[in-house]
Coordinates of N, CA and C in Angstrom, one line a residue:
M96 N -3.7 -24.9 15.8 CA -4.2 -23.6 15.9 C -3.6 -22.6 14.9
D97 N -4.4 -21.7 14.5 CA -3.9 -20.7 13.5 C -3.6 -19.4 14.3
V98 N -2.7 -18.6 13.8 CA -2.4 -17.4 14.4 C -3.0 -16.3 13.5
S99 N -3.8 -15.4 14.0 CA -4.4 -14.4 13.2 C -3.5 -13.3 13.0
E100 N -3.9 -12.3 12.2 CA -3.0 -11.1 12.0 C -2.7 -10.4 13.2
S101 N -3.6 -10.4 14.2 CA -3.4 -9.6 15.4 C -2.4 -10.3 16.3
G102 N -2.0 -11.6 16.0 CA -1.1 -12.3 16.9 C -1.8 -13.2 17.9
S103 N -3.1 -13.2 17.9 CA -3.8 -14.1 18.9 C -4.1 -15.4 18.2
F104 N -4.4 -16.4 19.0 CA -4.6 -17.7 18.5 C -6.1 -17.9 18.1
E105 N -6.4 -18.6 17.0 CA -7.8 -18.8 16.7 C -8.0 -20.3 16.9
K106 N -9.2 -20.6 17.4 CA -9.6 -22.0 17.7 C -10.1 -22.6 16.4
G107 N -10.0 -24.0 16.3 CA -10.5 -24.7 15.2 C -12.0 -24.7 15.2
P108 N -12.6 -25.0 14.1 CA -14.0 -24.9 14.0 C -14.8 -25.8 14.9
H109 N -14.2 -26.9 15.5 CA -14.9 -27.8 16.4 C -14.4 -27.6 17.8
A110 N -13.6 -26.6 18.1 CA -13.2 -26.4 19.5 C -14.4 -25.8 20.3
F111 N -14.4 -26.0 21.6 CA -15.4 -25.4 22.4 C -15.1 -24.0 22.6
R112 N -16.1 -23.1 22.8 CA -16.0 -21.7 23.0 C -16.4 -21.3 24.4
T113 N -15.8 -20.3 25.0 CA -16.2 -19.7 26.2 C -17.4 -18.8 26.0
I114 N -18.0 -18.4 27.1 CA -19.2 -17.6 27.0 C -18.8 -16.2 26.4
S115 N -17.6 -15.7 26.7 CA -17.2 -14.4 26.1 C -17.0 -14.5 24.7
E116 N -16.4 -15.6 24.2 CA -16.2 -15.8 22.8 C -17.5 -15.9 22.0
V117 N -18.5 -16.6 22.6 CA -19.8 -16.7 21.9 C -20.5 -15.4 21.9
A118 N -20.4 -14.7 23.1 CA -21.1 -13.4 23.2 C -20.5 -12.4 22.1
D119 N -19.2 -12.4 22.0 CA -18.6 -11.5 21.0 C -19.0 -11.9 19.6
E120 N -19.0 -13.2 19.3 CA -19.4 -13.7 18.0 C -20.8 -13.4 17.6
L121 N -21.7 -13.5 18.5 CA -23.2 -13.2 18.3 C -23.6 -11.8 18.6
H122 N -22.7 -11.0 19.1 CA -23.0 -9.6 19.4 C -24.1 -9.5 20.4
V123 N -24.1 -10.3 21.5 CA -25.0 -10.2 22.5 C -24.3 -10.2 23.8
P124 N -24.8 -9.6 24.9 CA -24.1 -9.7 26.2 C -24.1 -11.1 26.8
Q125 N -23.1 -11.3 27.7 CA -23.0 -12.7 28.3 C -24.2 -13.0 29.1
H126 N -24.7 -12.0 29.8 CA -25.9 -12.3 30.6 C -27.1 -12.8 29.8
T127 N -27.2 -12.3 28.6 CA -28.2 -12.8 27.7 C -28.1 -14.3 27.4
L128 N -26.9 -14.7 27.1 CA -26.6 -16.1 26.9 C -27.0 -16.9 28.1
R129 N -26.7 -16.4 29.3 CA -27.1 -17.2 30.6 C -28.6 -17.2 30.7
L130 N -29.3 -16.1 30.3 CA -30.8 -16.1 30.4 C -31.3 -17.1 29.4
W131 N -30.8 -17.1 28.2 CA -31.3 -18.1 27.2 C -31.2 -19.5 27.7
E132 N -30.2 -19.9 28.5 CA -30.1 -21.2 29.0 C -31.3 -21.6 29.9
T133 N -31.9 -20.6 30.6 CA -33.0 -20.9 31.4 C -34.3 -20.8 30.6
Q134 N -34.3 -20.1 29.4 CA -35.6 -20.0 28.6 C -35.6 -21.1 27.5
F135 N -34.5 -21.6 27.1 CA -34.5 -22.6 26.0 C -33.7 -23.8 26.5
H136 N -34.5 -24.8 26.8 CA -33.8 -26.0 27.3 C -32.9 -26.7 26.4
Q137 N -33.0 -26.4 25.1 CA -32.1 -26.9 24.1 C -30.6 -26.4 24.2
V138 N -30.5 -25.2 24.9 CA -29.2 -24.6 25.1 C -28.6 -25.2 26.3
R139 N -27.5 -26.0 26.2 CA -26.9 -26.7 27.3 C -25.4 -26.8 27.2
P140 N -24.7 -25.7 27.5 CA -23.3 -25.7 27.4 C -22.7 -26.6 28.5
L141 N -21.5 -27.1 28.2 CA -20.8 -27.9 29.2 C -20.3 -27.0 30.3
K142 N -20.5 -27.4 31.5 CA -20.0 -26.6 32.6 C -18.9 -27.3 33.4
R143 N -17.8 -26.7 33.5 CA -16.6 -27.3 34.2 C -16.5 -26.7 35.6
G144 N -15.4 -27.0 36.2 CA -15.2 -26.5 37.6 C -15.4 -25.0 37.7
G145 N -16.0 -24.5 38.8 CA -16.2 -23.1 39.0 C -17.4 -22.6 38.1
G146 N -18.1 -23.5 37.5 CA -19.3 -23.0 36.7 C -18.9 -22.5 35.3
R147 N -17.7 -22.5 34.9 CA -17.4 -22.0 33.6 C -18.1 -22.8 32.4
R148 N -18.6 -22.0 31.5 CA -19.4 -22.6 30.4 C -18.5 -22.7 29.2
Y149 N -18.6 -23.9 28.6 CA -18.0 -24.1 27.3 C -19.1 -24.6 26.3
Y150 N -19.2 -23.8 25.2 CA -20.2 -24.1 24.2 C -19.6 -24.9 23.1
R151 N -20.3 -26.0 22.7 CA -20.0 -26.8 21.6 C -20.3 -26.1 20.3
P152 N -19.8 -26.5 19.2 CA -20.2 -25.8 17.9 C -21.7 -25.9 17.6
E153 N -22.3 -27.0 18.0 CA -23.8 -27.1 17.7 C -24.5 -26.1 18.7
D154 N -24.0 -25.8 19.9 CA -24.6 -24.8 20.8 C -24.5 -23.5 20.2
V155 N -23.4 -23.1 19.5 CA -23.2 -21.8 19.0 C -24.2 -21.7 17.8
L156 N -24.4 -22.7 17.0 CA -25.3 -22.7 15.9 C -26.7 -22.4 16.4
L157 N -27.1 -23.1 17.5 CA -28.4 -22.9 18.0 C -28.6 -21.5 18.6
L158 N -27.6 -21.0 19.3 CA -27.7 -19.7 19.8 C -27.8 -18.6 18.7
A159 N -27.1 -18.9 17.5 CA -27.2 -18.0 16.4 C -28.6 -18.0 15.8
R160 N -29.2 -19.2 15.8 CA -30.6 -19.3 15.3 C -31.6 -18.5 16.3
I161 N -31.4 -18.7 17.5 CA -32.2 -18.0 18.6 C -32.0 -16.5 18.4
A162 N -30.8 -16.0 18.3 CA -30.5 -14.5 18.1 C -31.2 -14.0 16.9
D163 N -31.1 -14.7 15.8 CA -31.7 -14.3 14.5 C -33.2 -14.2 14.6
L164 N -33.8 -15.3 15.3 CA -35.3 -15.3 15.4 C -35.8 -14.1 16.3
L165 N -35.0 -13.9 17.3 CA -35.5 -12.8 18.3 C -35.2 -11.4 17.7
Y166 N -34.0 -11.2 17.2 CA -33.6 -9.8 16.9 C -33.8 -9.5 15.4
N167 N -33.7 -10.4 14.5 CA -33.8 -10.1 13.1 C -35.2 -10.4 12.6
Q168 N -35.8 -11.5 13.0 CA -37.2 -11.9 12.5 C -38.3 -11.4 13.4
G169 N -38.0 -10.9 14.6 CA -39.1 -10.3 15.4 C -39.9 -11.3 16.2
Y170 N -39.4 -12.5 16.4 CA -40.2 -13.5 17.2 C -40.1 -13.1 18.7
T171 N -41.1 -13.5 19.4 CA -41.0 -13.4 20.9 C -40.3 -14.6 21.4
V172 N -40.0 -14.6 22.7 CA -39.3 -15.8 23.4 C -40.3 -17.0 23.3
K173 N -41.5 -16.8 23.5 CA -42.5 -17.9 23.4 C -42.6 -18.4 22.0
G174 N -42.5 -17.5 21.1 CA -42.6 -18.0 19.7 C -41.3 -18.8 19.3
V175 N -40.1 -18.4 19.7 CA -38.9 -19.1 19.5 C -39.0 -20.5 20.2
Q176 N -39.5 -20.5 21.4 CA -39.6 -21.7 22.2 C -40.5 -22.7 21.4
R177 N -41.6 -22.2 20.9 CA -42.5 -23.0 20.1 C -41.8 -23.6 18.8
L178 N -41.1 -22.7 18.1 CA -40.4 -23.1 16.9 C -39.4 -24.2 17.2
L179 N -38.6 -24.0 18.3 CA -37.6 -25.0 18.6 C -38.2 -26.3 19.0
Q180 N -39.3 -26.3 19.7 CA -40.0 -27.5 20.2 C -40.5 -28.3 18.9
E181 N -41.0 -27.5 18.0 CA -41.6 -28.1 16.8 C -40.5 -28.6 15.8
G182 N -39.3 -28.1 16.0 CA -38.2 -28.4 15.2 C -38.2 -27.6 13.8
D183 N -38.9 -26.5 13.8 CA -39.0 -25.7 12.5 C -37.9 -24.6 12.5
A184 N -37.2 -24.4 13.5 CA -36.2 -23.3 13.6 C -35.2 -23.4 12.4
S185 N -34.8 -24.6 12.2 CA -33.7 -24.8 11.2 C -34.3 -24.5 9.8
Q186 N -35.6 -24.6 9.5 CA -36.1 -24.3 8.3 C -36.4 -22.8 8.2
T187 N -36.6 -22.1 9.3 CA -37.0 -20.7 9.3 C -35.8 -19.8 8.9
I188 N -34.6 -20.2 9.3 CA -33.5 -19.3 9.0 C -32.3 -20.1 8.6
A189 N -31.4 -19.4 8.0 CA -30.0 -19.9 7.7 C -29.0 -18.9 8.1
P190 N -28.4 -19.0 9.3 CA -27.4 -18.0 9.8 C -26.3 -17.9 8.8
Q191 N -26.0 -16.6 8.4 CA -24.9 -16.4 7.4 C -23.6 -16.3 8.1
S192 N -23.5 -16.0 9.3 CA -22.2 -15.8 10.0 C -21.5 -17.1 10.5
V193 N -22.3 -18.3 10.4 CA -21.8 -19.5 10.9 C -21.5 -20.5 9.8
E194 N -20.4 -21.1 9.9 CA -19.9 -22.0 8.8 C -19.8 -23.4 9.4
I195 N -20.3 -24.4 8.6 CA -20.2 -25.8 9.0 C -19.0 -26.4 8.3
V196 N -18.1 -27.0 9.1 CA -16.9 -27.6 8.5 C -16.8 -29.0 8.9
T197 N -16.3 -29.9 8.1 CA -16.2 -31.3 8.4 C -14.9 -31.4 9.4
P198 N -15.0 -32.4 10.3 CA -13.9 -32.5 11.3 C -12.6 -33.0 10.7
D199 N -11.5 -32.5 11.2 CA -10.2 -33.0 10.8 C -9.6 -33.8 12.1
E200 N -8.4 -34.2 11.9 CA -7.8 -35.1 13.0 C -7.5 -34.2 14.2
N201 N -7.1 -33.0 14.0 CA -6.8 -32.1 15.2 C -8.0 -31.8 16.0
S202 N -9.2 -31.5 15.3 CA -10.4 -31.3 16.0 C -10.9 -32.5 16.7
V203 N -10.7 -33.7 16.2 CA -11.1 -34.9 16.8 C -10.3 -35.1 18.1
A204 N -9.0 -34.8 18.0 CA -8.2 -34.9 19.2 C -8.6 -33.9 20.3
E205 N -9.0 -32.7 19.9 CA -9.4 -31.7 20.8 C -10.7 -32.1 21.5
D206 N -11.7 -32.7 20.7 CA -12.9 -33.2 21.3 C -12.6 -34.3 22.3
A207 N -11.7 -35.2 21.9 CA -11.4 -36.3 22.9 C -10.8 -35.8 24.2
Q208 N -10.0 -34.7 24.1 CA -9.5 -34.2 25.4 C -10.6 -33.6 26.2
T209 N -11.6 -33.0 25.6 CA -12.7 -32.4 26.4 C -13.6 -33.4 27.0
Q210 N -13.5 -34.6 26.6 CA -14.4 -35.7 27.2 C -13.7 -36.5 28.2
D211 N -12.6 -36.0 28.8 CA -11.8 -36.7 29.7 C -12.5 -37.2 31.0
A212 N -13.5 -36.5 31.4 CA -14.2 -36.9 32.6 C -15.7 -36.6 32.5
P213 N -16.5 -37.3 31.7 CA -17.9 -37.0 31.5 C -18.7 -37.1 32.8
L214 N -18.4 -38.1 33.7 CA -19.2 -38.3 34.9 C -18.9 -37.1 35.8
V215 N -17.7 -36.6 35.9 CA -17.4 -35.5 36.7 C -18.1 -34.2 36.2
A216 N -18.2 -34.1 34.8 CA -18.9 -32.9 34.2 C -20.4 -33.0 34.5
D217 N -20.9 -34.2 34.4 CA -22.4 -34.4 34.8 C -22.7 -34.0 36.2
Y218 N -21.8 -34.4 37.1 CA -22.0 -34.1 38.5 C -21.9 -32.6 38.7
Q219 N -20.9 -31.9 38.0 CA -20.8 -30.5 38.1 C -22.0 -29.8 37.5
Q220 N -22.6 -30.4 36.5 CA -23.8 -29.8 35.9 C -24.9 -29.8 36.9
V221 N -25.1 -30.9 37.6 CA -26.1 -31.1 38.6 C -25.8 -30.0 39.7
E222 N -24.6 -29.9 40.2 CA -24.3 -28.9 41.2 C -24.6 -27.5 40.7
A223 N -24.3 -27.2 39.5 CA -24.6 -25.9 38.9 C -26.1 -25.6 39.0
V224 N -27.0 -26.6 38.6 CA -28.4 -26.4 38.6 C -28.9 -26.2 40.1
V225 N -28.3 -27.0 41.0 CA -28.7 -26.8 42.4 C -28.3 -25.5 42.9
A226 N -27.2 -25.0 42.5 CA -26.7 -23.6 43.0 C -27.6 -22.5 42.4
E227 N -28.2 -22.8 41.2 CA -29.0 -21.8 40.6 C -30.5 -21.9 41.0
L228 N -30.9 -22.9 41.8 CA -32.2 -23.0 42.2 C -32.8 -21.8 43.0
P229 N -32.1 -21.3 43.9 CA -32.7 -20.1 44.7 C -33.1 -19.0 43.7
A230 N -32.3 -18.7 42.8 CA -32.6 -17.6 41.8 C -33.8 -18.0 40.9
A231 N -33.8 -19.3 40.6 CA -34.9 -19.8 39.7 C -36.2 -19.8 40.5
V232 N -36.2 -20.0 41.8 CA -37.4 -20.0 42.5 C -38.0 -18.6 42.5
E233 N -37.2 -17.5 42.6 CA -37.6 -16.2 42.4 C -38.3 -15.9 41.1
A234 N -37.8 -16.6 40.1 CA -38.4 -16.4 38.7 C -39.7 -17.3 38.5
G235 N -39.9 -18.2 39.4 CA -41.1 -19.0 39.3 C -40.7 -20.5 39.6
L236 N -41.5 -21.0 40.5 CA -41.2 -22.5 40.8 C -41.4 -23.4 39.7
E237 N -42.4 -23.1 38.9 CA -42.7 -24.0 37.7 C -41.5 -24.0 36.7
Q238 N -41.0 -22.8 36.5 CA -39.9 -22.7 35.5 C -38.7 -23.5 36.1
A239 N -38.4 -23.4 37.4 CA -37.3 -24.1 38.0 C -37.5 -25.6 37.9
L240 N -38.7 -26.0 38.1 CA -39.0 -27.5 38.0 C -38.7 -28.0 36.5
V241 N -39.2 -27.2 35.5 CA -39.0 -27.6 34.1 C -37.5 -27.6 33.8
Q242 N -36.8 -26.7 34.4 CA -35.3 -26.6 34.1 C -34.7 -27.8 34.7
V243 N -34.9 -28.2 35.9 CA -34.3 -29.4 36.6 C -34.8 -30.7 35.9
M244 N -36.0 -30.7 35.4 CA -36.4 -31.9 34.7 C -35.7 -32.0 33.4
G245 N -35.5 -30.9 32.7 CA -34.8 -31.0 31.4 C -33.3 -31.4 31.6
Q246 N -32.7 -30.9 32.7 CA -31.3 -31.2 33.0 C -31.3 -32.7 33.4
N247 N -32.3 -33.2 34.0 CA -32.3 -34.6 34.4 C -32.4 -35.5 33.1
V248 N -33.2 -35.1 32.2 CA -33.3 -35.8 30.9 C -31.9 -35.9 30.2
R249 N -31.3 -34.7 30.2 CA -30.0 -34.5 29.5 C -28.9 -35.4 30.2
L250 N -28.9 -35.4 31.5 CA -27.9 -36.1 32.2 C -28.2 -37.7 32.0
R251 N -29.4 -38.1 32.0 CA -29.7 -39.5 31.7 C -29.3 -39.9 30.3
S252 N -29.4 -39.0 29.4 CA -29.0 -39.3 28.0 C -27.5 -39.4 28.0
D253 N -26.8 -38.4 28.6 CA -25.3 -38.4 28.7 C -24.8 -39.7 29.4
L254 N -25.5 -40.2 30.4 CA -25.1 -41.4 31.2 C -25.3 -42.6 30.3
A255 N -26.4 -42.6 29.5 CA -26.6 -43.7 28.6 C -25.5 -43.8 27.5
D256 N -25.1 -42.6 27.0 CA -24.0 -42.6 26.1 C -22.7 -43.1 26.7
V257 N -22.4 -42.8 28.0 CA -21.2 -43.3 28.6 C -21.3 -44.8 28.8
L258 N -22.5 -45.3 29.2 CA -22.6 -46.7 29.3 C -22.4 -47.5 28.0
V259 N -22.9 -46.9 26.9 CA -22.6 -47.5 25.6 C -21.2 -47.5 25.3
E260 N -20.5 -46.4 25.6 CA -19.0 -46.4 25.3 C -18.3 -47.4 26.2
L261 N -18.6 -47.5 27.5 CA -18.0 -48.5 28.4 C -18.3 -49.9 27.9
E262 N -19.5 -50.2 27.4 CA -19.7 -51.5 26.9 C -18.9 -51.8 25.7
A263 N -18.7 -50.8 24.8 CA -17.8 -51.0 23.6 C -16.4 -51.3 24.0
I264 N -15.9 -50.6 25.0 CA -14.6 -50.8 25.5 C -14.4 -52.2 26.1
R265 N -15.4 -52.6 26.9 CA -15.4 -53.9 27.5 C -15.4 -55.0 26.4
R266 N -16.1 -54.8 25.4 CA -16.1 -55.8 24.2 C -14.7 -55.9 23.6
K267 N -14.1 -54.7 23.4 CA -12.8 -54.7 22.8 C -11.8 -55.4 23.7
I268 N -11.9 -55.3 25.0 CA -11.0 -55.9 26.0 C -11.2 -57.4 26.0
L269 N -12.4 -57.9 25.8 CA -12.7 -59.3 25.9 C -12.4 -60.0 24.6
V270 N -12.2 -59.3 23.5 CA -11.9 -59.9 22.2 C -10.5 -60.3 22.1

């Protein structure tokens, strides 16, 4: 970790960010980031105990794209959703405030520590979706169903990744 001039610690480029850190970096309120989670299924921060959100570097990049499309380029929410689904958002803009850096040994170690309990995190994500369902029903049953289905797809993908890792570990043990 680096110490800035103000005496506070700065996280590495691959460290996870809290919702307040991302909101400050993108100059948007925290409630806007939470809203974007419901409107853009591609935004999926890791949720830990108590519902705390941790954003991966790729989540921050995606949120920067969304903010630029909405606030600077004048797209509507539906327009941004369409761009993200078509995969054209990366061609439409190039955020200037976000820097892509190759991983170093410290960031790899930080990432390994954040993956200490992937199954627990998946279960907590399911709990978080279930806790948010009543509010989602008020916003519309169809939107809630789409959100749950998207979460289901992501959880299945995460589970498949865990199974691949477990199989690799099993092979190493048997060799």
